[in-house]
Amino acid sequence: MRVKALEGLSLYYNYGITTLEEGEEVKGGLALHLLETGANVEPLDANAKAFGQEPAAVDAELDIEATAADILAWVGEDSERAAEALAAELAKDKPRSTLVKQLEKLAGDDGE
């Protein structure tokens, strides 16, 4: 998860004062904290953009050329979407093996 500060920010995070300059990008737990607290930030990836939205509000169409993280965000916990993404990824000339493994798990292979 990544966000960009739209103004200078000073906040208490992880047992200390954190200062961000306007335009500074942050990721991970700090990005989540900024979204949770309603800070003036711009979401930079699918996970951040989907934060606080109902699952149906996430993009309705699969972009198989997107990053693996964005594809997994699109899939969420939906086994049907995982199966759709898996089929599309496997149809590519060079499927991403790590993404394929993650999608297989999410699609609900009963072999495990």
PDB file of C-alpha atoms in Angstrom:
ATOM      1  CA  MET A   1       0.000   0.000   0.000  1.00  0.00           C
ATOM      2  CA  ARG A   2       1.374   3.388  -1.028  1.00  0.00           C
ATOM      3  CA  VAL A   3       0.149   6.964  -0.563  1.00  0.00           C
ATOM      4  CA  LYS A   4       1.467  10.474  -1.252  1.00  0.00           C
ATOM      5  CA  ALA A   5       1.107  13.355   1.219  1.00  0.00           C
ATOM      6  CA  LEU A   6      -0.812  16.233  -0.368  1.00  0.00           C
ATOM      7  CA  GLU A   7       0.415  18.661   2.299  1.00  0.00           C
ATOM      8  CA  GLY A   8       3.072  18.770   4.974  1.00  0.00           C
ATOM      9  CA  LEU A   9       2.078  16.469   7.835  1.00  0.00           C
ATOM     10  CA  SER A  10       3.260  15.939  11.383  1.00  0.00           C
ATOM     11  CA  LEU A  11       1.767  12.963  13.163  1.00  0.00           C
ATOM     12  CA  TYR A  12       2.298  10.523  15.991  1.00  0.00           C
ATOM     13  CA  TYR A  13       3.115   7.086  14.587  1.00  0.00           C
ATOM     14  CA  ASN A  14       5.005   4.082  15.942  1.00  0.00           C
ATOM     15  CA  TYR A  15       5.830   5.717  19.299  1.00  0.00           C
ATOM     16  CA  GLY A  16       7.209   8.903  17.803  1.00  0.00           C
ATOM     17  CA  ILE A  17       6.530  12.061  15.835  1.00  0.00           C
ATOM     18  CA  THR A  18       6.734  11.546  12.077  1.00  0.00           C
ATOM     19  CA  THR A  19       7.024  14.493   9.702  1.00  0.00           C
ATOM     20  CA  LEU A  20       6.161  14.234   6.008  1.00  0.00           C
ATOM     21  CA  GLU A  21       6.803  16.845   3.344  1.00  0.00           C
ATOM     22  CA  GLU A  22       4.211  17.676   0.705  1.00  0.00           C
ATOM     23  CA  GLY A  23       4.583  15.158  -2.144  1.00  0.00           C
ATOM     24  CA  GLU A  24       6.436  12.599  -0.012  1.00  0.00           C
ATOM     25  CA  GLU A  25       5.453   8.987  -0.715  1.00  0.00           C
ATOM     26  CA  VAL A  26       5.143   6.384   2.027  1.00  0.00           C
ATOM     27  CA  LYS A  27       4.197   2.715   2.041  1.00  0.00           C
ATOM     28  CA  GLY A  28       3.123  -0.087   4.338  1.00  0.00           C
ATOM     29  CA  GLY A  29       1.844   0.508   7.849  1.00  0.00           C
ATOM     30  CA  LEU A  30       2.367   4.253   7.768  1.00  0.00           C
ATOM     31  CA  ALA A  31       0.343   4.520   4.544  1.00  0.00           C
ATOM     32  CA  LEU A  32      -2.446   2.492   6.140  1.00  0.00           C
ATOM     33  CA  HIS A  33      -2.346   4.681   9.257  1.00  0.00           C
ATOM     34  CA  LEU A  34      -2.659   7.826   7.140  1.00  0.00           C
ATOM     35  CA  LEU A  35      -5.677   6.411   5.316  1.00  0.00           C
ATOM     36  CA  GLU A  36      -7.299   5.209   8.549  1.00  0.00           C
ATOM     37  CA  THR A  37      -6.947   8.612  10.189  1.00  0.00           C
ATOM     38  CA  GLY A  38      -8.240  10.560   7.190  1.00  0.00           C
ATOM     39  CA  ALA A  39      -4.992  12.399   6.486  1.00  0.00           C
ATOM     40  CA  ASN A  40      -4.811  14.472   3.300  1.00  0.00           C
ATOM     41  CA  VAL A  41      -3.098  11.854   1.122  1.00  0.00           C
ATOM     42  CA  GLU A  42      -3.454  10.522  -2.420  1.00  0.00           C
ATOM     43  CA  PRO A  43      -3.712   6.719  -2.849  1.00  0.00           C
ATOM     44  CA  LEU A  44      -1.042   5.469  -5.286  1.00  0.00           C
ATOM     45  CA  ASP A  45      -1.886   1.789  -5.749  1.00  0.00           C
ATOM     46  CA  ALA A  46      -4.939  -0.467  -5.961  1.00  0.00           C
ATOM     47  CA  ASN A  47      -4.877  -1.410  -2.277  1.00  0.00           C
ATOM     48  CA  ALA A  48      -4.812   2.208  -1.155  1.00  0.00           C
ATOM     49  CA  LYS A  49      -7.463   3.229  -3.698  1.00  0.00           C
ATOM     50  CA  ALA A  50      -9.743   0.405  -2.537  1.00  0.00           C
ATOM     51  CA  PHE A  51      -9.316   1.331   1.144  1.00  0.00           C
ATOM     52  CA  GLY A  52     -12.693   1.971   2.743  1.00  0.00           C
ATOM     53  CA  GLN A  53     -14.664   0.974  -0.339  1.00  0.00           C
ATOM     54  CA  GLU A  54     -17.232  -1.763  -0.483  1.00  0.00           C
ATOM     55  CA  PRO A  55     -15.865  -4.822  -2.330  1.00  0.00           C
ATOM     56  CA  ALA A  56     -18.240  -4.185  -5.261  1.00  0.00           C
ATOM     57  CA  ALA A  57     -16.689  -0.746  -5.775  1.00  0.00           C
ATOM     58  CA  VAL A  58     -13.305  -2.236  -6.723  1.00  0.00           C
ATOM     59  CA  ASP A  59     -12.658  -2.233 -10.496  1.00  0.00           C
ATOM     60  CA  ALA A  60     -15.064  -4.596 -12.210  1.00  0.00           C
ATOM     61  CA  GLU A  61     -12.674  -5.645 -14.982  1.00  0.00           C
ATOM     62  CA  LEU A  62      -9.415  -7.560 -14.746  1.00  0.00           C
ATOM     63  CA  ASP A  63      -6.268  -5.916 -16.134  1.00  0.00           C
ATOM     64  CA  ILE A  64      -3.940  -8.901 -16.492  1.00  0.00           C
ATOM     65  CA  GLU A  65      -1.051  -6.576 -17.451  1.00  0.00           C
ATOM     66  CA  ALA A  66      -1.257  -4.852 -14.043  1.00  0.00           C
ATOM     67  CA  THR A  67       1.212  -5.549 -11.256  1.00  0.00           C
ATOM     68  CA  ALA A  68       0.800  -8.749  -9.278  1.00  0.00           C
ATOM     69  CA  ALA A  69      -0.191  -6.695  -6.219  1.00  0.00           C
ATOM     70  CA  ASP A  70      -2.921  -4.904  -8.177  1.00  0.00           C
ATOM     71  CA  ILE A  71      -4.234  -8.196  -9.570  1.00  0.00           C
ATOM     72  CA  LEU A  72      -4.333  -9.704  -6.078  1.00  0.00           C
ATOM     73  CA  ALA A  73      -6.122  -6.595  -4.809  1.00  0.00           C
ATOM     74  CA  TRP A  74      -8.679  -7.002  -7.602  1.00  0.00           C
ATOM     75  CA  VAL A  75      -9.152 -10.670  -6.692  1.00  0.00           C
ATOM     76  CA  GLY A  76      -9.438 -10.089  -2.936  1.00  0.00           C
ATOM     77  CA  GLU A  77     -10.941 -13.243  -1.392  1.00  0.00           C
ATOM     78  CA  ASP A  78     -13.161 -14.003  -4.415  1.00  0.00           C
ATOM     79  CA  SER A  79     -12.419 -17.510  -5.715  1.00  0.00           C
ATOM     80  CA  GLU A  80     -14.230 -16.808  -9.010  1.00  0.00           C
ATOM     81  CA  ARG A  81     -12.075 -13.751  -9.657  1.00  0.00           C
ATOM     82  CA  ALA A  82      -9.006 -15.780  -8.705  1.00  0.00           C
ATOM     83  CA  ALA A  83      -9.951 -18.435 -11.255  1.00  0.00           C
ATOM     84  CA  GLU A  84     -10.519 -15.756 -13.922  1.00  0.00           C
ATOM     85  CA  ALA A  85      -7.168 -14.106 -13.185  1.00  0.00           C
ATOM     86  CA  LEU A  86      -5.418 -17.481 -13.097  1.00  0.00           C
ATOM     87  CA  ALA A  87      -6.784 -18.450 -16.526  1.00  0.00           C
ATOM     88  CA  ALA A  88      -5.759 -15.087 -17.976  1.00  0.00           C
ATOM     89  CA  GLU A  89      -2.278 -15.264 -16.441  1.00  0.00           C
ATOM     90  CA  LEU A  90      -1.709 -18.813 -17.694  1.00  0.00           C
ATOM     91  CA  ALA A  91      -2.746 -17.720 -21.206  1.00  0.00           C
ATOM     92  CA  LYS A  92       0.147 -15.244 -21.324  1.00  0.00           C
ATOM     93  CA  ASP A  93       3.422 -16.110 -23.094  1.00  0.00           C
ATOM     94  CA  LYS A  94       5.328 -15.754 -19.821  1.00  0.00           C
ATOM     95  CA  PRO A  95       3.036 -16.291 -16.819  1.00  0.00           C
ATOM     96  CA  ARG A  96       4.398 -15.035 -13.484  1.00  0.00           C
ATOM     97  CA  SER A  97       5.006 -18.191 -11.453  1.00  0.00           C
ATOM     98  CA  THR A  98       4.633 -16.577  -8.026  1.00  0.00           C
ATOM     99  CA  LEU A  99       1.364 -14.926  -9.033  1.00  0.00           C
ATOM    100  CA  VAL A 100       0.118 -18.226 -10.490  1.00  0.00           C
ATOM    101  CA  LYS A 101       0.799 -20.008  -7.180  1.00  0.00           C
ATOM    102  CA  GLN A 102      -1.037 -17.318  -5.197  1.00  0.00           C
ATOM    103  CA  LEU A 103      -3.995 -17.371  -7.575  1.00  0.00           C
ATOM    104  CA  GLU A 104      -4.173 -21.175  -7.418  1.00  0.00           C
ATOM    105  CA  LYS A 105      -4.504 -20.965  -3.633  1.00  0.00           C
ATOM    106  CA  LEU A 106      -7.156 -18.258  -3.843  1.00  0.00           C
ATOM    107  CA  ALA A 107      -9.068 -20.117  -6.557  1.00  0.00           C
ATOM    108  CA  GLY A 108      -9.590 -22.885  -4.017  1.00  0.00           C
ATOM    109  CA  ASP A 109      -7.699 -25.866  -5.359  1.00  0.00           C
ATOM    110  CA  ASP A 110      -9.084 -28.761  -3.318  1.00  0.00           C
ATOM    111  CA  GLY A 111      -5.781 -30.636  -3.492  1.00  0.00           C
ATOM    112  CA  GLU A 112      -4.518 -29.012  -0.278  1.00  0.00           C
TER     113      GLU A 112
END
